[in-house]
mmCIF file of C-alpha atoms in Angstrom:
data_model
loop_
_atom_site.group_PDB
_atom_site.id
_atom_site.type_symbol
_atom_site.label_atom_id
_atom_site.label_comp_id
_atom_site.label_asym_id
_atom_site.label_seq_id
_atom_site.Cartn_x
_atom_site.Cartn_y
_atom_site.Cartn_z
ATOM 1 C CA MET A 12 -32.032 34.008 -3.698
ATOM 2 C CA GLN A 13 -35.292 32.821 -1.798
ATOM 3 C CA ASN A 14 -34.877 32.001 1.871
ATOM 4 C CA TYR A 15 -37.299 29.939 3.712
ATOM 5 C CA ARG A 16 -37.667 29.525 7.403
ATOM 6 C CA CYS A 17 -37.933 25.980 9.344
ATOM 7 C CA LYS A 18 -41.307 25.720 11.332
ATOM 8 C CA HIS A 19 -39.456 23.385 13.818
ATOM 9 C CA CYS A 20 -36.520 25.506 14.748
ATOM 10 C CA GLY A 21 -37.038 28.653 13.153
ATOM 11 C CA ARG A 22 -33.880 28.616 11.422
ATOM 12 C CA GLN A 23 -33.656 30.000 7.828
ATOM 13 C CA PHE A 24 -31.857 28.350 5.120
ATOM 14 C CA ARG A 25 -31.790 28.335 1.333
ATOM 15 C CA ILE A 26 -32.084 26.082 -1.475
ATOM 16 C CA THR A 27 -28.412 25.836 -1.601
ATOM 17 C CA THR A 28 -27.978 25.304 2.026
ATOM 18 C CA GLY A 29 -25.566 22.384 2.888
ATOM 19 C CA THR A 30 -24.553 21.616 -0.749
ATOM 20 C CA PHE A 31 -21.300 21.991 -2.288
ATOM 21 C CA VAL A 32 -22.136 25.427 -3.534
ATOM 22 C CA TYR A 33 -23.351 26.757 -0.199
ATOM 23 C CA ARG A 34 -21.550 30.086 0.957
ATOM 24 C CA LEU A 35 -19.496 29.853 -2.840
ATOM 25 C CA GLN A 36 -18.171 33.322 -4.347
ATOM 26 C CA LYS A 37 -18.433 33.533 -7.820
ATOM 27 C CA SER A 38 -20.632 30.382 -8.201
ATOM 28 C CA GLN A 39 -21.374 31.406 -11.853
ATOM 29 C CA LEU A 40 -17.764 29.662 -12.714
ATOM 30 C CA MET A 41 -18.412 26.599 -11.204
ATOM 31 C CA LEU A 42 -19.801 24.869 -13.988
ATOM 32 C CA GLU A 43 -16.740 25.423 -16.196
ATOM 33 C CA TYR A 44 -14.492 24.469 -13.095
ATOM 34 C CA ILE A 45 -16.499 21.135 -13.223
ATOM 35 C CA ARG A 46 -15.886 20.805 -16.909
ATOM 36 C CA CYS A 47 -12.085 21.470 -16.458
ATOM 37 C CA MET A 48 -12.122 18.840 -13.456
ATOM 38 C CA VAL A 49 -13.653 15.937 -15.458
ATOM 39 C CA ALA A 50 -11.299 17.036 -18.304
ATOM 40 C CA GLY A 51 -8.783 15.588 -15.950
ATOM 41 C CA LYS A 52 -7.124 18.858 -15.573
ATOM 42 C CA SER A 53 -4.976 19.651 -12.581
ATOM 43 C CA LEU A 54 -5.515 22.148 -9.901
ATOM 44 C CA ARG A 55 -3.190 24.931 -11.281
ATOM 45 C CA ALA A 56 -4.770 24.065 -15.217
ATOM 46 C CA CYS A 57 -8.432 24.606 -13.493
ATOM 47 C CA ALA A 58 -7.515 27.736 -11.536
ATOM 48 C CA ARG A 59 -5.718 29.334 -14.759
ATOM 49 C CA GLU A 60 -8.688 28.942 -17.240
ATOM 50 C CA VAL A 61 -11.454 29.215 -14.890
ATOM 51 C CA GLY A 62 -9.940 32.613 -13.693
ATOM 52 C CA ILE A 63 -9.355 31.546 -9.732
ATOM 53 C CA SER A 64 -6.651 31.259 -7.317
ATOM 54 C CA LEU A 65 -4.848 28.012 -6.914
ATOM 55 C CA PRO A 66 -6.137 27.697 -2.942
ATOM 56 C CA THR A 67 -9.825 28.543 -4.187
ATOM 57 C CA SER A 68 -9.313 26.026 -7.058
ATOM 58 C CA PHE A 69 -8.091 23.432 -4.333
ATOM 59 C CA THR A 70 -11.538 24.135 -1.991
ATOM 60 C CA TRP A 71 -13.822 23.976 -5.114
ATOM 61 C CA ARG A 72 -12.296 20.500 -5.556
ATOM 62 C CA HIS A 73 -12.799 19.035 -2.162
ATOM 63 C CA LYS A 74 -16.242 20.566 -2.106
ATOM 64 C CA ILE A 75 -17.499 18.690 -4.907
ATOM 65 C CA LEU A 76 -15.557 15.629 -4.036
ATOM 66 C CA ALA A 77 -17.191 15.739 -0.460
ATOM 67 C CA ALA A 78 -20.545 15.573 -2.232
ATOM 68 C CA LEU A 79 -19.750 12.279 -3.769
ATOM 69 C CA LYS A 80 -19.000 10.577 -0.423
ATOM 70 C CA ASN A 81 -22.611 9.450 0.149
ATOM 71 C CA PHE A 82 -22.702 7.864 -3.532
ATOM 72 C CA ASP A 83 -21.267 4.612 -2.305
ATOM 73 C CA LYS A 84 -24.755 3.824 -0.842
ATOM 74 C CA ASN A 85 -25.369 3.191 -4.661
ATOM 75 C CA VAL A 86 -22.985 0.384 -5.057
ATOM 76 C CA ASN A 87 -23.945 -3.225 -4.542
ATOM 77 C CA PHE A 88 -22.656 -6.548 -5.347
ATOM 78 C CA PHE A 89 -24.168 -9.562 -7.329
ATOM 79 C CA GLY A 90 -23.059 -12.993 -8.359
ATOM 80 C CA ILE A 91 -19.498 -13.558 -7.904
ATOM 81 C CA VAL A 92 -17.777 -10.890 -5.662
ATOM 82 C CA GLU A 93 -13.941 -10.584 -5.154
ATOM 83 C CA ILE A 94 -12.517 -8.950 -2.063
ATOM 84 C CA ASP A 95 -8.969 -7.677 -1.014
ATOM 85 C CA GLU A 96 -6.844 -5.475 0.829
ATOM 86 C CA LEU A 97 -4.856 -2.513 -0.901
ATOM 87 C CA LEU A 98 -2.073 -1.233 1.356
ATOM 88 C CA MET A 99 -1.546 2.488 0.543
ATOM 89 C CA ASP A 100 0.984 4.831 1.894
ATOM 90 C CA TYR A 101 -0.227 6.861 4.603
ATOM 91 C CA SER A 102 0.112 10.899 3.904
ATOM 92 C CA GLU A 103 -0.385 14.365 5.208
ATOM 93 C CA LYS A 104 0.421 16.110 2.142
ATOM 94 C CA GLY A 105 -0.116 19.516 2.765
ATOM 95 C CA ARG A 106 0.958 19.746 6.247
ATOM 96 C CA GLN A 107 3.006 22.688 7.218
ATOM 97 C CA TYR A 108 5.374 21.895 10.360
ATOM 98 C CA SER A 109 6.280 24.906 12.631
ATOM 99 C CA SER A 110 10.034 23.258 13.226
ATOM 100 C CA VAL A 111 12.438 20.657 11.847
ATOM 101 C CA LYS A 112 11.852 18.781 15.375
ATOM 102 C CA GLU A 113 7.842 18.903 14.882
ATOM 103 C CA MET A 114 8.455 17.212 11.502
ATOM 104 C CA LYS A 115 11.071 14.490 13.014
ATOM 105 C CA GLN A 116 9.051 13.718 15.595
ATOM 106 C CA ALA A 117 5.507 13.283 13.135
ATOM 107 C CA MET A 118 7.811 11.231 10.887
ATOM 108 C CA ARG A 119 8.599 8.634 13.652
ATOM 109 C CA LYS A 120 5.151 8.148 14.845
ATOM 110 C CA LYS A 121 2.735 8.481 11.906
ATOM 111 C CA PRO A 122 1.717 4.950 10.151
ATOM 112 C CA LYS A 123 3.583 3.815 7.249
ATOM 113 C CA LYS A 124 0.423 2.495 5.588
ATOM 114 C CA VAL A 125 -3.361 2.601 5.602
ATOM 115 C CA ALA A 126 -5.400 -0.388 4.473
ATOM 116 C CA VAL A 127 -8.205 0.088 2.028
ATOM 117 C CA ILE A 128 -10.907 -2.704 1.274
ATOM 118 C CA VAL A 129 -11.554 -3.242 -2.385
ATOM 119 C CA ALA A 130 -14.422 -5.135 -3.888
ATOM 120 C CA THR A 131 -15.621 -5.847 -7.252
ATOM 121 C CA ASP A 132 -18.199 -8.124 -9.141
ATOM 122 C CA ARG A 133 -18.218 -9.552 -12.491
ATOM 123 C CA SER A 134 -20.861 -6.965 -13.354
ATOM 124 C CA GLY A 135 -18.234 -3.967 -13.053
ATOM 125 C CA ASN A 136 -19.553 -2.714 -9.635
ATOM 126 C CA ILE A 137 -16.421 -1.688 -7.248
ATOM 127 C CA LEU A 138 -16.021 -0.065 -4.506
ATOM 128 C CA PHE A 139 -13.009 1.047 -2.137
ATOM 129 C CA ARG A 140 -13.143 1.867 1.356
ATOM 130 C CA ASN A 141 -10.592 3.513 3.557
ATOM 131 C CA THR A 142 -10.402 1.769 6.901
ATOM 132 C CA GLU A 143 -8.294 4.455 8.533
ATOM 133 C CA SER A 144 -6.145 1.871 9.953
ATOM 134 C CA ASN A 145 -3.013 -0.291 9.113
ATOM 135 C CA ARG A 146 -4.897 -3.212 8.244
ATOM 136 C CA ALA A 147 -8.341 -4.232 7.748
ATOM 137 C CA LYS A 148 -10.103 -5.859 10.712
ATOM 138 C CA GLN A 149 -12.790 -8.416 10.276
ATOM 139 C CA GLU A 150 -15.417 -6.362 11.547
ATOM 140 C CA ASP A 151 -14.377 -3.585 8.978
ATOM 141 C CA ILE A 152 -15.057 -5.863 6.178
ATOM 142 C CA GLU A 153 -18.432 -7.402 7.578
ATOM 143 C CA LYS A 154 -19.693 -3.518 7.899
ATOM 144 C CA PHE A 155 -18.275 -2.848 4.439
ATOM 145 C CA LEU A 156 -19.912 -5.766 2.901
ATOM 146 C CA LYS A 157 -23.267 -5.318 5.155
ATOM 147 C CA GLY A 158 -26.570 -4.705 2.973
ATOM 148 C CA ARG A 159 -24.210 -4.657 -0.085
ATOM 149 C CA ILE A 160 -24.152 -8.264 -1.163
ATOM 150 C CA THR A 161 -27.029 -10.487 -1.811
ATOM 151 C CA GLU A 162 -27.795 -13.868 -0.168
ATOM 152 C CA ASP A 163 -26.492 -16.189 -3.225
ATOM 153 C CA ALA A 164 -23.412 -14.249 -4.036
ATOM 154 C CA VAL A 165 -20.195 -16.197 -3.661
ATOM 155 C CA LEU A 166 -17.533 -13.946 -2.187
ATOM 156 C CA CYS A 167 -14.017 -14.697 -3.146
ATOM 157 C CA THR A 168 -11.230 -13.677 -0.879
ATOM 158 C CA GLY A 169 -7.264 -13.899 -0.173
ATOM 159 C CA THR A 170 -5.954 -15.981 2.833
ATOM 160 C CA LYS A 171 -5.409 -12.940 5.137
ATOM 161 C CA TYR A 172 -6.955 -13.966 8.716
ATOM 162 C CA ALA A 173 -9.562 -11.117 8.684
ATOM 163 C CA PHE A 174 -10.888 -12.269 5.240
ATOM 164 C CA ARG A 175 -11.038 -16.117 5.645
ATOM 165 C CA HIS A 176 -12.810 -15.382 9.010
ATOM 166 C CA ILE A 177 -15.819 -13.251 7.833
ATOM 167 C CA ARG A 178 -18.764 -15.066 9.732
ATOM 168 C CA LYS A 179 -21.081 -17.117 7.721
ATOM 169 C CA SER A 180 -24.020 -15.161 9.123
ATOM 170 C CA LYS A 181 -22.577 -12.209 7.358
ATOM 171 C CA VAL A 182 -21.680 -14.059 4.013
ATOM 172 C CA LYS A 183 -23.196 -17.458 3.281
ATOM 173 C CA HIS A 184 -20.964 -18.337 0.458
ATOM 174 C CA LYS A 185 -17.123 -17.956 0.330
ATOM 175 C CA GLU A 186 -14.325 -19.028 -1.499
ATOM 176 C CA ILE A 187 -10.663 -18.991 -0.151
ATOM 177 C CA VAL A 188 -8.104 -18.181 -2.781
ATOM 178 C CA GLY A 189 -4.484 -18.448 -2.011
ATOM 179 C CA ALA A 190 -1.131 -18.439 -3.744
ATOM 180 C CA LYS A 191 -1.278 -22.285 -3.918
ATOM 181 C CA ARG A 192 -4.991 -22.439 -5.186
ATOM 182 C CA LYS A 193 -5.137 -19.358 -7.394
ATOM 183 C CA LYS A 194 -8.347 -20.174 -9.275
ATOM 184 C CA ARG A 195 -10.742 -23.083 -8.912
ATOM 185 C CA GLY A 196 -13.124 -22.628 -11.931
ATOM 186 C CA VAL A 197 -14.211 -19.556 -11.924
ATOM 187 C CA TYR A 198 -13.348 -18.289 -8.532
ATOM 188 C CA SER A 199 -10.447 -16.160 -8.452
ATOM 189 C CA THR A 200 -9.524 -12.663 -6.766
ATOM 190 C CA ALA A 201 -7.210 -11.651 -10.370
ATOM 191 C CA ILE A 202 -10.002 -8.657 -11.163
ATOM 192 C CA VAL A 203 -10.017 -7.092 -7.528
ATOM 193 C CA LYS A 204 -6.231 -7.071 -7.525
ATOM 194 C CA ALA A 205 -5.838 -5.645 -11.295
ATOM 195 C CA LYS A 206 -8.804 -2.875 -10.130
ATOM 196 C CA SER A 207 -6.422 -2.163 -7.114
ATOM 197 C CA GLU A 208 -3.334 -1.871 -9.290
ATOM 198 C CA GLU A 209 -5.399 0.525 -11.900
ATOM 199 C CA PHE A 210 -6.580 2.849 -8.922
ATOM 200 C CA THR A 211 -2.977 3.062 -7.181
ATOM 201 C CA LYS A 212 -1.813 4.299 -10.438
ATOM 202 C CA TRP A 213 -4.141 6.631 -10.920
ATOM 203 C CA ILE A 214 -3.868 8.332 -7.546
ATOM 204 C CA TYR A 215 0.252 8.261 -7.615
ATOM 205 C CA SER A 216 0.831 9.298 -11.162
ATOM 206 C CA LYS A 217 -2.192 11.848 -11.685
ATOM 207 C CA PHE A 218 -1.723 13.494 -8.342
ATOM 208 C CA ARG A 219 1.063 12.420 -6.670
ATOM 209 C CA GLY A 220 -0.654 10.960 -3.775
ATOM 210 C CA VAL A 221 -3.205 12.671 -1.692
ATOM 211 C CA ALA A 222 -3.520 13.310 2.061
ATOM 212 C CA THR A 223 -5.044 10.514 3.724
ATOM 213 C CA LYS A 224 -7.608 12.235 5.423
ATOM 214 C CA TYR A 225 -9.067 13.075 1.550
ATOM 215 C CA LEU A 226 -8.488 9.428 0.240
ATOM 216 C CA GLN A 227 -12.106 8.288 0.873
ATOM 217 C CA ASN A 228 -13.181 11.154 -1.478
ATOM 218 C CA TYR A 229 -11.032 10.305 -4.186
ATOM 219 C CA ILE A 230 -11.948 6.940 -4.040
ATOM 220 C CA MET A 231 -15.572 7.994 -5.082
ATOM 221 C CA TRP A 232 -14.076 10.443 -7.731
ATOM 222 C CA TYR A 233 -12.751 7.154 -9.380
ATOM 223 C CA VAL A 234 -15.802 4.918 -8.574
ATOM 224 C CA ALA A 235 -18.161 7.559 -10.268
ATOM 225 C CA ILE A 236 -15.765 7.899 -13.357
ATOM 226 C CA GLY A 237 -16.069 4.182 -14.009
ATOM 227 C CA LYS A 238 -19.797 4.099 -13.380
ATOM 228 C CA TYR A 239 -21.201 7.257 -14.702
ATOM 229 C CA LEU A 240 -18.139 9.318 -16.446
ATOM 230 C CA SER A 241 -17.069 7.442 -19.188
ATOM 231 C CA GLU A 242 -18.887 9.806 -22.053
ATOM 232 C CA GLY A 243 -17.969 12.830 -23.558
ATOM 233 C CA ILE A 244 -16.766 15.845 -21.496
ATOM 234 C CA ILE A 245 -19.965 17.574 -22.071
ATOM 235 C CA ASN A 246 -22.326 14.747 -20.824
ATOM 236 C CA ASN A 247 -19.795 13.984 -18.054
ATOM 237 C CA THR A 248 -19.802 17.796 -16.803
ATOM 238 C CA GLY A 249 -23.634 17.489 -16.373
ATOM 239 C CA ARG A 250 -23.539 14.085 -14.622
ATOM 240 C CA MET A 251 -20.805 15.374 -12.103
ATOM 241 C CA LEU A 252 -23.045 18.297 -11.470
ATOM 242 C CA ASN A 253 -26.034 16.160 -10.737
ATOM 243 C CA LEU A 254 -24.040 13.907 -8.678
ATOM 244 C CA ALA A 255 -22.424 16.499 -6.766
ATOM 245 C CA SER A 256 -25.864 18.537 -6.257
ATOM 246 C CA SER A 257 -27.715 15.344 -5.009
ATOM 247 C CA ASP A 258 -26.040 15.568 -1.304
ATOM 248 C CA ARG A 259 -27.439 18.185 0.969
ATOM 249 C CA PHE A 260 -24.556 17.751 3.461
ATOM 250 C CA ALA A 261 -21.522 18.383 1.264
ATOM 251 C CA TRP A 262 -20.496 21.576 2.696
ATOM 252 C CA TYR A 263 -20.399 20.115 6.530
ATOM 253 C CA GLU A 264 -18.447 17.268 5.075
ATOM 254 C CA TYR A 265 -16.026 19.519 3.342
ATOM 255 C CA PHE A 266 -15.835 21.551 6.606
ATOM 256 C CA ARG A 267 -15.326 18.900 8.948
ATOM 257 C CA LEU A 268 -12.370 17.248 6.673
ATOM 258 C CA SER A 269 -10.484 20.554 6.583
ATOM 259 C CA LYS A 270 -10.700 20.866 9.992
ATOM 260 C CA ILE A 271 -9.047 17.460 10.847
ATOM 261 C CA SER A 272 -5.449 18.012 12.524
ATOM 262 C CA TYR A 273 -2.544 15.887 12.952
ATOM 263 C CA THR A 274 -1.837 14.995 16.418
ATOM 264 C CA VAL A 275 1.809 13.988 16.081
#
């Protein structure tokens, strides 16, 4: 493969540097692996069909998912926009403890839930954002909406404090939908709640939950399925390959996540 040299720093690089196939062994099997992945097969089934080990199957999946993270920049909302908070179980799935004492200490100290911001509009655009906290804060919501929502959009929110107090400078038109006022004409939060429930079922039934540090990557997989991967397996394989290949920093994101250690 052709090597290049940067004129500014003098470092060498290849066309694959930083992508999800950077430093990948058996790269000729990746397309077949993506086909198995978009077909909804488990890690074990993918490993068996492609001819790789289970740890390699896990690594390849997460390298591909890391490449989808920046795809959220392509998601914007128009018209009537519904937004809500989804509380999911905090998970350290895959963590190994050195002793029973360490496990008990971690179980006592780790948070029970992690808050996910969910937004959708009537055109089908949807996005989730892991706040990495046990509740969504006002600044989290405003940052999530920044640059994604048009000036004439109407934001439908629940009655939680952080959502009710989004500043007018951030969102000009807002409708509060509470238990006593579930609907006012076309304004409601029914769709976003249904999408939240659908996503939760997908995570827990298909994967039996995922580690919280990888949650945002699985979120983007779910978003990509709804937006781009809704046709046959052959077409979806090509589209997933194109989406994953477009990120020049996927390998670094995967490496960063894989090195995250638990402090309790």
